[in-house]
mmCIF file of the C-alpha atoms, coordinates in Angstrom:
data_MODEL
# 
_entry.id   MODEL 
# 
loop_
_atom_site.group_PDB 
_atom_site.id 
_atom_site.type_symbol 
_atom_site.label_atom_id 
_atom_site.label_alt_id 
_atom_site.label_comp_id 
_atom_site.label_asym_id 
_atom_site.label_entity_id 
_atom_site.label_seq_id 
_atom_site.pdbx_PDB_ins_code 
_atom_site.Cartn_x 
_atom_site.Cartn_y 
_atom_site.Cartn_z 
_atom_site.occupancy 
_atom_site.B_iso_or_equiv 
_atom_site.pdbx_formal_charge 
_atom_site.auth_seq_id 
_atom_site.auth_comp_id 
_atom_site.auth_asym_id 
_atom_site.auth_atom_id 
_atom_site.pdbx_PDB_model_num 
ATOM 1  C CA . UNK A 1 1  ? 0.000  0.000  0.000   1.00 0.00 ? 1  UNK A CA 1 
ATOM 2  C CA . UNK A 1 2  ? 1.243  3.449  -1.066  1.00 0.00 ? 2  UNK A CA 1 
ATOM 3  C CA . UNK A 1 3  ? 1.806  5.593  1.871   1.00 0.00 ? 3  UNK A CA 1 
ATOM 4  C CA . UNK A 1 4  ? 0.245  9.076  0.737   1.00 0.00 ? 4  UNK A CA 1 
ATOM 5  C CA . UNK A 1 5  ? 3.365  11.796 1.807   1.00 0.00 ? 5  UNK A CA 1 
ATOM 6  C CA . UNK A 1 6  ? 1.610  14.799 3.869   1.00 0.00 ? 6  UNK A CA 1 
ATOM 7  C CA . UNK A 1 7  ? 3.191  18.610 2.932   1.00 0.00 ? 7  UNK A CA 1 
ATOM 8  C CA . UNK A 1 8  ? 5.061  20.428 5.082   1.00 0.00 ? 8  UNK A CA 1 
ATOM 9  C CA . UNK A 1 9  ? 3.797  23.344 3.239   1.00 0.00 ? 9  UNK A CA 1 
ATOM 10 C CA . UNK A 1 10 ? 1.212  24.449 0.420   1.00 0.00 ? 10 UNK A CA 1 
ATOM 11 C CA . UNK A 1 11 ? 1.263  27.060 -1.675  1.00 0.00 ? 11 UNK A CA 1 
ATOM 12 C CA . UNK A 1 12 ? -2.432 26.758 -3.752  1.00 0.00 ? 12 UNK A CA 1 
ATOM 13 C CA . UNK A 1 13 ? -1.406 29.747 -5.466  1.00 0.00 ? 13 UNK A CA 1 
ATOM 14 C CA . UNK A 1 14 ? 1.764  30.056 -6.592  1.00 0.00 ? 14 UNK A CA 1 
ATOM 15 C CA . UNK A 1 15 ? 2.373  31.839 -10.055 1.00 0.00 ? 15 UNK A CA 1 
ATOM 16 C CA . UNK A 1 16 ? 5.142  30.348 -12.662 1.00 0.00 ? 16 UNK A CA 1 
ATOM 17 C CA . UNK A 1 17 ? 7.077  32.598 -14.098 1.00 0.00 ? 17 UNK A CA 1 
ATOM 18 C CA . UNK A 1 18 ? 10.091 31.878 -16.357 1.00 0.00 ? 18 UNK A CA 1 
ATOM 19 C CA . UNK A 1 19 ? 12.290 28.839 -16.013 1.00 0.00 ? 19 UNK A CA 1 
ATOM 20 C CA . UNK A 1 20 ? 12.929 28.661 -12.573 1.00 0.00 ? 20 UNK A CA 1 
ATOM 21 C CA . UNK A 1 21 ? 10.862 28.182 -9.401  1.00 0.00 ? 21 UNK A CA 1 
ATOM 22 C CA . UNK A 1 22 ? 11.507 31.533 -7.406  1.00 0.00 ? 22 UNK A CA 1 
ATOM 23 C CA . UNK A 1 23 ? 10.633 30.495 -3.446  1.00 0.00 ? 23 UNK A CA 1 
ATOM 24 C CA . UNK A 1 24 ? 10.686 34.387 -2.567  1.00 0.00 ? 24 UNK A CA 1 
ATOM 25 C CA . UNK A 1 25 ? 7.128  34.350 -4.529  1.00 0.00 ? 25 UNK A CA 1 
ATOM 26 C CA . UNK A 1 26 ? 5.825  31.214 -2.432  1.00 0.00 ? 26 UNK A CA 1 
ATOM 27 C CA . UNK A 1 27 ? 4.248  30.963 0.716   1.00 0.00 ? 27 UNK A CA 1 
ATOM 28 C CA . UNK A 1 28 ? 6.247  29.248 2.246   1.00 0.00 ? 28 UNK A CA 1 
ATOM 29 C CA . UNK A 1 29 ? 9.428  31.264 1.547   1.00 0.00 ? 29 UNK A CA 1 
ATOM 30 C CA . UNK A 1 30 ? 11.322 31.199 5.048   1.00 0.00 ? 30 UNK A CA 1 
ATOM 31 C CA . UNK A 1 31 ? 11.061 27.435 5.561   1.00 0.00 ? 31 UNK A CA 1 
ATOM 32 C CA . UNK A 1 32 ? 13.425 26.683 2.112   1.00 0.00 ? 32 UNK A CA 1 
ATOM 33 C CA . UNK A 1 33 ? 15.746 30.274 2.024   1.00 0.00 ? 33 UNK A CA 1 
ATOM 34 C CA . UNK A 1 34 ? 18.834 28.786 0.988   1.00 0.00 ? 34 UNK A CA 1 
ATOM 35 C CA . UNK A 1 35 ? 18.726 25.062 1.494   1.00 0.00 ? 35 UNK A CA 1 
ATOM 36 C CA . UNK A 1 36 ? 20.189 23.170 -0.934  1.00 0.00 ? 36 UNK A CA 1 
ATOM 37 C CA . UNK A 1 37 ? 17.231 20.747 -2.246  1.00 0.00 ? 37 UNK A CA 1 
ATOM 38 C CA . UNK A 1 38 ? 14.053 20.753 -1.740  1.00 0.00 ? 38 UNK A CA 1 
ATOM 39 C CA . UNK A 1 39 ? 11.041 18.483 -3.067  1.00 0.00 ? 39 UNK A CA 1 
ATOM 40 C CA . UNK A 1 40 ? 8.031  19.333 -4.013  1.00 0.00 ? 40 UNK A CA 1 
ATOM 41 C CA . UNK A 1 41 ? 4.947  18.182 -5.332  1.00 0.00 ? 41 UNK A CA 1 
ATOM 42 C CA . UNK A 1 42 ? 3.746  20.930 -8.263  1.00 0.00 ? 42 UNK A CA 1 
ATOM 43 C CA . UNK A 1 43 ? 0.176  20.406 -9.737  1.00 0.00 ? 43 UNK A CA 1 
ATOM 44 C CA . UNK A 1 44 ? 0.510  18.974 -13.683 1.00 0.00 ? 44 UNK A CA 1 
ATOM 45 C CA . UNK A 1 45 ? 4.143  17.978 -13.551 1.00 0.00 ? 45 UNK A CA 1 
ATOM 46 C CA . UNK A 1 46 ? 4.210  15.805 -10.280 1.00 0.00 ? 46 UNK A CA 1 
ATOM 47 C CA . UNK A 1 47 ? 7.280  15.784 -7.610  1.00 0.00 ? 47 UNK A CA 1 
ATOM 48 C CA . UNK A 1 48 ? 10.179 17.080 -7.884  1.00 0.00 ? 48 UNK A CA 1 
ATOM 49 C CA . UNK A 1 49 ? 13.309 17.550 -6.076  1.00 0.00 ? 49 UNK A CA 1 
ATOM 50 C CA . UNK A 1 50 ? 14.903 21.002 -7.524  1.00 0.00 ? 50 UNK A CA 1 
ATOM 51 C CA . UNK A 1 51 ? 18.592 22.756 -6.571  1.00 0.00 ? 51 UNK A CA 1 
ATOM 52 C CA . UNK A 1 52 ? 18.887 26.205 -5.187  1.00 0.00 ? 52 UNK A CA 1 
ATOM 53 C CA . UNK A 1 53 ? 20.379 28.282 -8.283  1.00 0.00 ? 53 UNK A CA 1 
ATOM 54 C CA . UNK A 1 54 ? 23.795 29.099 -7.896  1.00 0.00 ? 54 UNK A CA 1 
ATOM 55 C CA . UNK A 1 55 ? 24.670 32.896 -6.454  1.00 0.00 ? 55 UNK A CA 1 
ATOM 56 C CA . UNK A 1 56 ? 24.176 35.552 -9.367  1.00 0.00 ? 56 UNK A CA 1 
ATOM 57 C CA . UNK A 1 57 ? 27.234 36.673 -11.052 1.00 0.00 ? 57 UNK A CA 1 
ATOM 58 C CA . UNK A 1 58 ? 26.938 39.890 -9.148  1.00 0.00 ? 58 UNK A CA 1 
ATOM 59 C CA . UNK A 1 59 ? 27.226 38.282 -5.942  1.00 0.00 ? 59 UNK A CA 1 
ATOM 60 C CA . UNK A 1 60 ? 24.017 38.529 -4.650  1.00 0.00 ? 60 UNK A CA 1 
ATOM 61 C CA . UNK A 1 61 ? 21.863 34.974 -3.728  1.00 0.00 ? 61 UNK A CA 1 
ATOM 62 C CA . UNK A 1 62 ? 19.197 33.988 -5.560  1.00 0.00 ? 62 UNK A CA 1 
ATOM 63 C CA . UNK A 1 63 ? 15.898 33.046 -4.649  1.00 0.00 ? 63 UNK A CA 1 
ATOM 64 C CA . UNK A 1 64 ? 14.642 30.423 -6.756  1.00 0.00 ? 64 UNK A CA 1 
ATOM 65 C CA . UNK A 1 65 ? 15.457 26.257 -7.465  1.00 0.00 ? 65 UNK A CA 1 
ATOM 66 C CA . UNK A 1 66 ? 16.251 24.985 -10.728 1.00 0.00 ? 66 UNK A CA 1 
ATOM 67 C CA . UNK A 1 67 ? 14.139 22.381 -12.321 1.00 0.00 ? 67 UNK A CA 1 
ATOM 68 C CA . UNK A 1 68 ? 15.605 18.645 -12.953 1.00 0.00 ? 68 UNK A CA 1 
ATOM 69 C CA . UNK A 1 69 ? 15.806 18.492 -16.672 1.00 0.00 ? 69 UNK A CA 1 
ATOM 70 C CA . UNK A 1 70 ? 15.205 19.734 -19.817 1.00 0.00 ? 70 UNK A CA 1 
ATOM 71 C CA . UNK A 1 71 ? 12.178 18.556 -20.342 1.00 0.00 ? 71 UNK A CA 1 
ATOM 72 C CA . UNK A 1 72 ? 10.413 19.682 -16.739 1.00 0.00 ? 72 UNK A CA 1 
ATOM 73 C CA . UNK A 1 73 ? 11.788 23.193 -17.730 1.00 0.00 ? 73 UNK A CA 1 
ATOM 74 C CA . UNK A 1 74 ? 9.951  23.028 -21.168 1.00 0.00 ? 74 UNK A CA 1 
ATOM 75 C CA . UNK A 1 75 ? 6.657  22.382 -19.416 1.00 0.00 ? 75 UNK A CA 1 
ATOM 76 C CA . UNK A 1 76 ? 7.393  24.975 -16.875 1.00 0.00 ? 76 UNK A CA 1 
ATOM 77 C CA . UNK A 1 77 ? 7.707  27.734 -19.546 1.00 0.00 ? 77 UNK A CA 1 
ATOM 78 C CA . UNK A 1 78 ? 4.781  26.334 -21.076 1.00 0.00 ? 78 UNK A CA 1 
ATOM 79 C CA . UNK A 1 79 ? 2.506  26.959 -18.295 1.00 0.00 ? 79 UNK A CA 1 
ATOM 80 C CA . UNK A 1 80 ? 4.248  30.739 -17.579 1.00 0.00 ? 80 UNK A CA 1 
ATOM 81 C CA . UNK A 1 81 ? 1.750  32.842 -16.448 1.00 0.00 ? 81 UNK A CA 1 
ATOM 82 C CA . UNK A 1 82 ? -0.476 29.903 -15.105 1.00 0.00 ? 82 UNK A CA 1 
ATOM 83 C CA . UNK A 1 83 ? -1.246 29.542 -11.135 1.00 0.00 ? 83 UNK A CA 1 
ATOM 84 C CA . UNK A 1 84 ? -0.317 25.961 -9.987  1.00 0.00 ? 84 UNK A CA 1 
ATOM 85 C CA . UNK A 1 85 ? -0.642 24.459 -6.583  1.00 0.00 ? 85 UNK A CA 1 
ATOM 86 C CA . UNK A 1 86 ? 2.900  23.988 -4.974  1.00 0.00 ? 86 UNK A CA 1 
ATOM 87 C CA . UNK A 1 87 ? 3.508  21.291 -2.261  1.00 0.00 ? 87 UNK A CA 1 
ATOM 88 C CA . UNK A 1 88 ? 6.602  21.325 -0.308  1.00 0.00 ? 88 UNK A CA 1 
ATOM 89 C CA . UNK A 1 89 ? 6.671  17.617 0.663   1.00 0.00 ? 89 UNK A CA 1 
ATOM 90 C CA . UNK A 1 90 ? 11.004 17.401 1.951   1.00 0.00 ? 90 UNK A CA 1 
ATOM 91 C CA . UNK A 1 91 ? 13.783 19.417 2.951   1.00 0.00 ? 91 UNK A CA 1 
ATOM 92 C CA . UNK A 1 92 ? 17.201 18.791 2.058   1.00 0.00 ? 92 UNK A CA 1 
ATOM 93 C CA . UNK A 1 93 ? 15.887 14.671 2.253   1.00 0.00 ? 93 UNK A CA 1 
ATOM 94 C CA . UNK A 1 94 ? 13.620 15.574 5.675   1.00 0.00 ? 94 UNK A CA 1 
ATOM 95 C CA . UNK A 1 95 ? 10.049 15.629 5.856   1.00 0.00 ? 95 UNK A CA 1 
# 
């Protein structure tokens, strides 16, 4: 029997906007400023775990997670614009 994962977090409103997931624009922003990995479950692409961007060439940190692979990026710039649900389900590997 599946064992159906409850989020630490939901965020039933959370805007996509280019090819990144950008946390500062989530609910949920101060539990996942600058870990490392998170997971999360996002409505029509399923769960994820994503990497905290690297620091911007001008030195200052970013705020957003980069996407696994090519092809999750593809539908996430699809759907720019859209609202999605957004369940943060781990933290760095700890739910």
């Amino acid at each position: 029997m599946d064992m159906i994962q409850k989020p630490l977090a939901v965020d039933n409103t959370y805007k996509i906007r280019d090819n990144q997931l950008w946390y500062n624009d989530c609910n949920f922003f101060e539990m996942v400023e600058n870990k490392a990995t998170i997971e999360v479950n996002i409505e029509g692409l399923g769960i994820r775990t994503v990497t905290h961007s690297a620091i911007g060439k001008d030195g200052r940190p970013t705020f957003s997670y980069k996407l696994p692979s090519r092809e999750d990026r593809k539908w996430w710039e699809t759907h720019r614009g859209e609202f999605v649900k957004l369940e943060l389900l781990s933290i760095e590997g700890k739910s």
